[in-house]
Amino acid sequence: MTKSRIIGTGSNAPERVLDNHYFAERMDTSDEWIVQRTGIRERRMAEVGQKWSDFMLPACNKALEDAGIEASELDMIVVGTQTADTMMPSGGCTLQSLLGAKNAAAFDVTAACSGFIYGLNVADRFIKADPSMKVLVVGGEQISQRIDWDNRNTAVLFGDGGGAAVLVASDSEERGILATTMGSNGDLGHLLHVPGGGSAKPRRSDDYDQVLETIHMDGRSIFKNALKAMESACVKVLCDCGVTKEDISLVIPHQANLRIIEGLAGRLDIDMDRVFVNVERYGNTSAGTIPLALDEALRGGRISEGDLVLLTVFGGGLTWGAVLIKW
Ligand code: COA
């Protein structure tokens, strides 16, 4: 069966850098606490007036340039985001217009941090069904919009940024996406959620408070669930392909917390030198973490032709997934 393959990537983030001291000056936290508990040292945050598409469009253009194709050649744009410029049109349609991708169907997938991995799954299935398709998969957030700046439990964890990848049918039977998996557990949705702004808590209600539109999280429970779900997703795609952990060249896990990443590496019994980490510079960019990390890994020479690369993610929903790629 046809395999899909990533032929170009790009990433970008707003230029404004906020280090941990910025937060320590504004709330009861410290650089030491944030580094020890999360590994995060700084993150990028959009300026007031800057929009999601202002930094996501350059990421898409870089991916197209890297792939050597024109926007007009795209058949589909799939975007993982919850923080696009507008609720309607979707982030996909906004990017389609800005790119001039007039032949592409465009839409968003709402899977929180898992949006890019869900998007890769969608692209892979469409390309298998129609190998002539060229698909741009995007993941990125302006998550600073969803932060409660008075809550130290969440404010220090997140950042803005993201990336994109161009997928086409592989010209080889060996190279490309070998296996994918996705999962969800809506029963535990309350552990990581934005309670307001939807039909359950509409803005029109009398008791509406803006804080309802920020991320609410039970950090300890999310930590445990993230480890368990990413481990089982990784084991599933490895088993599906008969691949062992020794065969993996690089794991690119969701960048939410260095302790979660190290815990996952320990459970998979893979040394940290085969695990990509950039959480210290970006924090958790939600759907942006995987494409940002993948692009940095490629540009930094961490991935070569023939390498087996394992992507895995976890996020609100709850949602999770993994993708195994032969580069
Ligand atoms: N600065 C200082 N203290 C803080 C703090 C901060 N920024 N945030 C929380 N604390 C405090 C807590 O209030 C708590 O105090 P208490 O013991 O007096 O109640 C203490 O630190 C320890 O809290 P705890 O929740 O046990 O810390 P932790 O080691 O679990 O780390 C997280 C907290 C949020 C960093 C961690 O649970 C985590 O990363 N969870 C997953 C987050 C995630 O991945 N989210 C997105 C998924 S896509």
CSV table of N, CA and C in Angstrom, one decimal, residues 62-172:
chain,number,residue,atom,x,y,z
A,62,LYS,N,8.0,28.3,5.0
A,62,LYS,CA,9.2,27.6,5.1
A,62,LYS,C,9.1,26.1,4.7
A,63,ALA,N,8.0,25.5,5.2
A,63,ALA,CA,7.7,24.1,4.9
A,63,ALA,C,7.5,23.9,3.4
A,64,LEU,N,6.8,24.8,2.7
A,64,LEU,CA,6.6,24.7,1.3
A,64,LEU,C,7.9,24.9,0.5
A,65,GLU,N,8.7,25.8,1.0
A,65,GLU,CA,10.0,26.1,0.3
A,65,GLU,C,10.9,24.9,0.5
A,66,ASP,N,10.9,24.3,1.7
A,66,ASP,CA,11.7,23.1,2.0
A,66,ASP,C,11.3,21.9,1.1
A,67,ALA,N,10.0,21.9,0.9
A,67,ALA,CA,9.4,20.8,0.0
A,67,ALA,C,9.6,21.0,-1.5
A,68,GLY,N,9.8,22.3,-1.8
A,68,GLY,CA,10.0,22.7,-3.2
A,68,GLY,C,8.7,22.6,-4.0
A,69,ILE,N,7.6,23.0,-3.3
A,69,ILE,CA,6.3,23.1,-4.0
A,69,ILE,C,5.6,24.4,-3.8
A,70,GLU,N,4.7,24.8,-4.7
A,70,GLU,CA,4.0,26.0,-4.6
A,70,GLU,C,2.7,25.8,-3.8
A,71,ALA,N,2.2,26.8,-3.1
A,71,ALA,CA,1.0,26.7,-2.4
A,71,ALA,C,-0.2,26.3,-3.2
A,72,SER,N,-0.1,26.7,-4.5
A,72,SER,CA,-1.3,26.4,-5.4
A,72,SER,C,-1.3,24.9,-5.7
A,73,GLU,N,-0.2,24.1,-5.4
A,73,GLU,CA,-0.2,22.7,-5.7
A,73,GLU,C,-0.9,21.9,-4.5
A,74,LEU,N,-1.1,22.6,-3.4
A,74,LEU,CA,-1.7,21.8,-2.2
A,74,LEU,C,-3.2,21.5,-2.5
A,75,ASP,N,-3.5,20.2,-2.1
A,75,ASP,CA,-4.9,19.8,-2.2
A,75,ASP,C,-5.6,19.9,-0.9
A,76,MET,N,-4.9,19.9,0.2
A,76,MET,CA,-5.5,20.0,1.5
A,76,MET,C,-4.6,20.6,2.6
A,77,ILE,N,-5.2,21.4,3.5
A,77,ILE,CA,-4.5,22.0,4.6
A,77,ILE,C,-5.2,21.5,5.9
A,78,VAL,N,-4.5,20.8,6.7
A,78,VAL,CA,-5.1,20.3,8.0
A,78,VAL,C,-4.4,21.0,9.1
A,79,VAL,N,-5.1,21.6,10.0
A,79,VAL,CA,-4.5,22.4,11.1
A,79,VAL,C,-4.9,22.0,12.4
A,80,GLY,N,-3.9,21.7,13.3
A,80,GLY,CA,-4.2,21.4,14.7
A,80,GLY,C,-4.0,22.7,15.5
A,81,THR,N,-5.1,23.3,16.0
A,81,THR,CA,-5.0,24.5,16.8
A,81,THR,C,-6.3,24.7,17.5
A,82,GLN,N,-6.2,25.5,18.6
A,82,GLN,CA,-7.4,25.9,19.3
A,82,GLN,C,-7.4,27.4,19.4
A,83,THR,N,-6.3,28.0,18.8
A,83,THR,CA,-6.1,29.5,19.1
A,83,THR,C,-5.9,30.2,17.8
A,84,ALA,N,-6.6,29.8,16.7
A,84,ALA,CA,-6.5,30.5,15.4
A,84,ALA,C,-7.0,32.0,15.5
A,85,ASP,N,-6.8,32.7,14.5
A,85,ASP,CA,-7.2,34.2,14.5
A,85,ASP,C,-8.6,34.4,14.9
A,86,THR,N,-9.5,33.5,14.3
A,86,THR,CA,-10.9,33.6,14.6
A,86,THR,C,-11.5,32.2,14.8
A,87,MET,N,-12.7,32.2,15.5
A,87,MET,CA,-13.4,30.9,15.6
A,87,MET,C,-13.9,30.4,14.2
A,88,MET,N,-14.3,31.4,13.4
A,88,MET,CA,-14.7,31.1,12.0
A,88,MET,C,-14.4,32.4,11.2
A,89,PRO,N,-13.6,32.2,10.1
A,89,PRO,CA,-13.2,31.0,9.5
A,89,PRO,C,-12.1,30.3,10.4
A,90,SER,N,-11.9,29.0,10.0
A,90,SER,CA,-10.9,28.2,10.7
A,90,SER,C,-9.5,28.7,10.5
A,91,GLY,N,-8.6,28.2,11.3
A,91,GLY,CA,-7.2,28.5,11.1
A,91,GLY,C,-6.7,28.0,9.7
A,92,GLY,N,-7.3,26.9,9.3
A,92,GLY,CA,-6.9,26.3,8.0
A,92,GLY,C,-7.3,27.3,6.8
A,93,CYS,N,-8.5,27.8,6.9
A,93,CYS,CA,-9.0,28.7,5.8
A,93,CYS,C,-8.2,30.0,5.9
A,94,THR,N,-7.9,30.5,7.1
A,94,THR,CA,-7.1,31.7,7.2
A,94,THR,C,-5.7,31.5,6.5
A,95,LEU,N,-5.1,30.4,6.8
A,95,LEU,CA,-3.8,30.1,6.2
A,95,LEU,C,-3.9,29.9,4.7
A,96,GLN,N,-5.0,29.2,4.3
A,96,GLN,CA,-5.2,29.0,2.8
A,96,GLN,C,-5.2,30.3,2.1
A,97,SER,N,-6.0,31.3,2.6
A,97,SER,CA,-6.1,32.6,1.9
A,97,SER,C,-4.7,33.3,1.9
A,98,LEU,N,-4.0,33.3,3.1
A,98,LEU,CA,-2.7,34.0,3.2
A,98,LEU,C,-1.7,33.4,2.3
A,99,LEU,N,-1.7,32.0,2.2
A,99,LEU,CA,-0.7,31.3,1.3
A,99,LEU,C,-1.1,31.4,-0.2
A,100,GLY,N,-2.4,31.7,-0.5
A,100,GLY,CA,-2.8,31.6,-1.9
A,100,GLY,C,-2.9,30.2,-2.3
A,101,ALA,N,-3.3,29.3,-1.4
A,101,ALA,CA,-3.5,27.9,-1.7
A,101,ALA,C,-4.9,27.6,-2.3
A,102,LYS,N,-5.2,28.2,-3.4
A,102,LYS,CA,-6.5,28.2,-3.9
A,102,LYS,C,-7.2,26.9,-4.3
A,103,ASN,N,-6.3,25.9,-4.4
A,103,ASN,CA,-6.9,24.5,-4.8
A,103,ASN,C,-7.0,23.6,-3.6
A,104,ALA,N,-6.8,24.1,-2.4
A,104,ALA,CA,-6.8,23.2,-1.2
A,104,ALA,C,-8.1,23.3,-0.4
A,105,ALA,N,-8.6,22.2,0.0
A,105,ALA,CA,-9.6,22.1,1.1
A,105,ALA,C,-8.9,22.4,2.4
A,106,ALA,N,-9.5,23.2,3.3
A,106,ALA,CA,-8.8,23.5,4.5
A,106,ALA,C,-9.7,23.4,5.7
A,107,PHE,N,-9.2,22.8,6.8
A,107,PHE,CA,-10.0,22.7,8.0
A,107,PHE,C,-9.1,22.5,9.2
A,108,ASP,N,-9.7,22.6,10.4
A,108,ASP,CA,-8.9,22.4,11.6
A,108,ASP,C,-9.4,21.1,12.3
A,109,VAL,N,-8.4,20.5,13.0
A,109,VAL,CA,-8.8,19.4,13.9
A,109,VAL,C,-8.7,19.9,15.3
A,110,THR,N,-9.7,19.6,16.1
A,110,THR,CA,-9.7,20.1,17.5
A,110,THR,C,-9.3,18.9,18.4
A,111,ALA,N,-8.0,18.8,18.7
A,111,ALA,CA,-7.5,17.7,19.5
A,111,ALA,C,-6.4,18.3,20.5
A,112,ALA,N,-6.6,19.6,20.8
A,112,ALA,CA,-5.6,20.2,21.8
A,112,ALA,C,-4.2,19.9,21.4
A,113,CYS,N,-3.3,19.5,22.3
A,113,CYS,CA,-1.9,19.3,22.0
A,113,CYS,C,-1.7,18.2,20.9
A,114,SER,N,-2.7,17.3,20.8
A,114,SER,CA,-2.5,16.2,19.8
A,114,SER,C,-2.9,16.6,18.4
A,115,GLY,N,-3.2,17.9,18.2
A,115,GLY,CA,-3.7,18.3,16.9
A,115,GLY,C,-2.8,18.0,15.7
A,116,PHE,N,-1.5,18.2,15.8
A,116,PHE,CA,-0.6,17.9,14.7
A,116,PHE,C,-0.5,16.4,14.4
A,117,ILE,N,-0.5,15.6,15.4
A,117,ILE,CA,-0.4,14.2,15.2
A,117,ILE,C,-1.7,13.6,14.6
A,118,TYR,N,-2.8,14.2,15.1
A,118,TYR,CA,-4.1,13.8,14.5
A,118,TYR,C,-4.1,14.2,13.0
A,119,GLY,N,-3.6,15.4,12.8
A,119,GLY,CA,-3.5,15.9,11.4
A,119,GLY,C,-2.7,15.1,10.5
A,120,LEU,N,-1.5,14.6,11.0
A,120,LEU,CA,-0.7,13.6,10.3
A,120,LEU,C,-1.5,12.4,9.9
A,121,ASN,N,-2.2,11.9,10.9
A,121,ASN,CA,-3.1,10.7,10.6
A,121,ASN,C,-4.1,11.0,9.5
A,122,VAL,N,-4.7,12.1,9.5
A,122,VAL,CA,-5.7,12.5,8.5
A,122,VAL,C,-5.0,12.5,7.1
A,123,ALA,N,-3.8,13.2,7.0
A,123,ALA,CA,-3.1,13.4,5.8
A,123,ALA,C,-2.7,12.0,5.3
A,124,ASP,N,-2.2,11.2,6.2
A,124,ASP,CA,-1.7,9.8,5.8
A,124,ASP,C,-2.8,9.0,5.1
A,125,ARG,N,-4.0,9.1,5.8
A,125,ARG,CA,-5.1,8.3,5.2
A,125,ARG,C,-5.6,8.8,3.9
A,126,PHE,N,-5.7,10.2,3.7
A,126,PHE,CA,-6.1,10.8,2.5
A,126,PHE,C,-5.1,10.4,1.3
A,127,ILE,N,-3.8,10.5,1.7
A,127,ILE,CA,-2.8,10.1,0.6
A,127,ILE,C,-2.9,8.7,0.3
A,128,LYS,N,-3.1,7.8,1.2
A,128,LYS,CA,-3.3,6.4,0.9
A,128,LYS,C,-4.4,6.2,0.0
A,129,ALA,N,-5.5,6.9,0.2
A,129,ALA,CA,-6.7,6.8,-0.7
A,129,ALA,C,-6.5,7.4,-2.0
A,130,ASP,N,-5.7,8.5,-2.1
A,130,ASP,CA,-5.5,9.2,-3.4
A,130,ASP,C,-4.0,9.7,-3.4
A,131,PRO,N,-3.1,8.8,-3.9
A,131,PRO,CA,-1.7,9.1,-3.9
A,131,PRO,C,-1.3,10.4,-4.7
A,132,SER,N,-2.2,11.0,-5.4
A,132,SER,CA,-1.8,12.3,-6.1
A,132,SER,C,-1.8,13.5,-5.1
A,133,MET,N,-2.4,13.3,-4.0
A,133,MET,CA,-2.6,14.4,-3.1
A,133,MET,C,-1.3,15.0,-2.4
A,134,LYS,N,-1.3,16.3,-2.3
A,134,LYS,CA,-0.2,17.0,-1.6
A,134,LYS,C,-0.9,17.7,-0.4
A,135,VAL,N,-0.5,17.4,0.8
A,135,VAL,CA,-1.2,17.9,2.0
A,135,VAL,C,-0.2,18.7,2.9
A,136,LEU,N,-0.7,19.9,3.4
A,136,LEU,CA,0.1,20.6,4.4
A,136,LEU,C,-0.5,20.4,5.8
A,137,VAL,N,0.2,19.8,6.7
A,137,VAL,CA,-0.3,19.6,8.0
A,137,VAL,C,0.4,20.6,8.9
A,138,VAL,N,-0.4,21.3,9.7
A,138,VAL,CA,0.1,22.5,10.5
A,138,VAL,C,-0.3,22.2,12.0
A,139,GLY,N,0.6,22.6,12.9
A,139,GLY,CA,0.2,22.6,14.3
A,139,GLY,C,0.9,23.8,15.0
A,140,GLY,N,0.1,24.5,15.7
A,140,GLY,CA,0.6,25.7,16.4
A,140,GLY,C,-0.4,26.4,17.2
A,141,GLU,N,0.1,27.1,18.2
A,141,GLU,CA,-0.9,27.8,19.1
A,141,GLU,C,-0.3,29.2,19.5
A,142,GLN,N,-1.3,30.1,19.7
A,142,GLN,CA,-1.0,31.3,20.4
A,142,GLN,C,-1.7,31.1,21.8
A,143,ILE,N,-1.0,30.2,22.5
A,143,ILE,CA,-1.7,29.7,23.8
A,143,ILE,C,-1.6,30.8,24.9
A,144,SER,N,-0.8,31.8,24.6
A,144,SER,CA,-0.8,33.0,25.6
A,144,SER,C,-2.2,33.6,25.8
A,145,GLN,N,-3.1,33.4,24.8
A,145,GLN,CA,-4.5,33.9,24.9
A,145,GLN,C,-5.3,33.1,26.0
A,146,ARG,N,-4.8,31.9,26.3
A,146,ARG,CA,-5.6,30.9,27.1
A,146,ARG,C,-4.9,30.8,28.5
A,147,ILE,N,-4.0,31.7,28.8
A,147,ILE,CA,-3.3,31.6,30.1
A,147,ILE,C,-4.0,32.6,31.1
A,148,ASP,N,-4.1,32.0,32.3
A,148,ASP,CA,-4.6,32.8,33.5
A,148,ASP,C,-3.3,33.4,34.1
A,149,TRP,N,-3.1,34.7,33.9
A,149,TRP,CA,-1.8,35.3,34.3
A,149,TRP,C,-1.7,35.5,35.8
A,150,ASP,N,-2.8,35.0,36.6
A,150,ASP,CA,-2.8,35.1,38.0
A,150,ASP,C,-2.6,33.7,38.6
A,151,ASN,N,-2.4,32.7,37.7
A,151,ASN,CA,-2.3,31.3,38.2
A,151,ASN,C,-1.0,30.7,38.0
A,152,ARG,N,-0.2,30.5,39.0
A,152,ARG,CA,1.2,30.0,38.8
A,152,ARG,C,1.2,28.6,38.4
A,153,ASN,N,0.1,27.8,38.7
A,153,ASN,CA,0.0,26.4,38.3
A,153,ASN,C,0.1,26.2,36.8
A,154,THR,N,-0.4,27.1,36.1
A,154,THR,CA,-0.4,26.9,34.6
A,154,THR,C,0.4,28.0,33.8
A,155,ALA,N,0.4,29.2,34.4
A,155,ALA,CA,1.0,30.3,33.6
A,155,ALA,C,2.4,30.1,33.1
A,156,VAL,N,3.2,29.4,33.9
A,156,VAL,CA,4.7,29.2,33.6
A,156,VAL,C,4.9,28.1,32.6
A,157,LEU,N,3.9,27.3,32.3
A,157,LEU,CA,4.1,26.1,31.5
A,157,LEU,C,4.1,26.3,30.0
A,158,PHE,N,3.4,27.3,29.5
A,158,PHE,CA,3.0,27.3,28.1
A,158,PHE,C,3.8,28.4,27.3
A,159,GLY,N,3.8,28.3,26.0
A,159,GLY,CA,4.4,29.2,25.1
A,159,GLY,C,3.7,29.2,23.7
A,160,ASP,N,4.0,30.2,22.9
A,160,ASP,CA,3.5,30.3,21.6
A,160,ASP,C,4.4,29.8,20.5
A,161,GLY,N,3.9,29.2,19.5
A,161,GLY,CA,4.8,28.8,18.4
A,161,GLY,C,4.2,27.5,17.7
A,162,GLY,N,4.9,27.1,16.6
A,162,GLY,CA,4.4,25.9,15.9
A,162,GLY,C,5.2,25.7,14.6
A,163,GLY,N,4.6,24.8,13.8
A,163,GLY,CA,5.3,24.4,12.6
A,163,GLY,C,4.4,23.7,11.6
A,164,ALA,N,5.0,23.3,10.5
A,164,ALA,CA,4.2,22.7,9.5
A,164,ALA,C,5.0,21.6,8.7
A,165,ALA,N,4.3,20.7,8.1
A,165,ALA,CA,5.0,19.7,7.3
A,165,ALA,C,4.2,19.4,6.0
A,166,VAL,N,4.9,19.2,4.9
A,166,VAL,CA,4.3,18.9,3.6
A,166,VAL,C,4.4,17.4,3.4
A,167,LEU,N,3.2,16.7,3.1
A,167,LEU,CA,3.2,15.3,2.9
A,167,LEU,C,2.7,15.0,1.5
A,168,VAL,N,3.4,14.0,0.9
A,168,VAL,CA,3.0,13.5,-0.4
A,168,VAL,C,3.1,12.0,-0.4
A,169,ALA,N,2.7,11.3,-1.4
A,169,ALA,CA,2.9,9.8,-1.5
A,169,ALA,C,4.4,9.6,-1.7
A,170,SER,N,4.9,8.6,-0.9
A,170,SER,CA,6.3,8.2,-1.0
A,170,SER,C,6.6,7.5,-2.3
A,171,ASP,N,7.8,7.8,-2.8
A,171,ASP,CA,8.2,7.2,-4.1
A,171,ASP,C,9.0,5.9,-3.8
A,172,SER,N,9.0,5.5,-2.5
A,172,SER,CA,9.7,4.2,-2.1
A,172,SER,C,8.8,3.4,-1.3
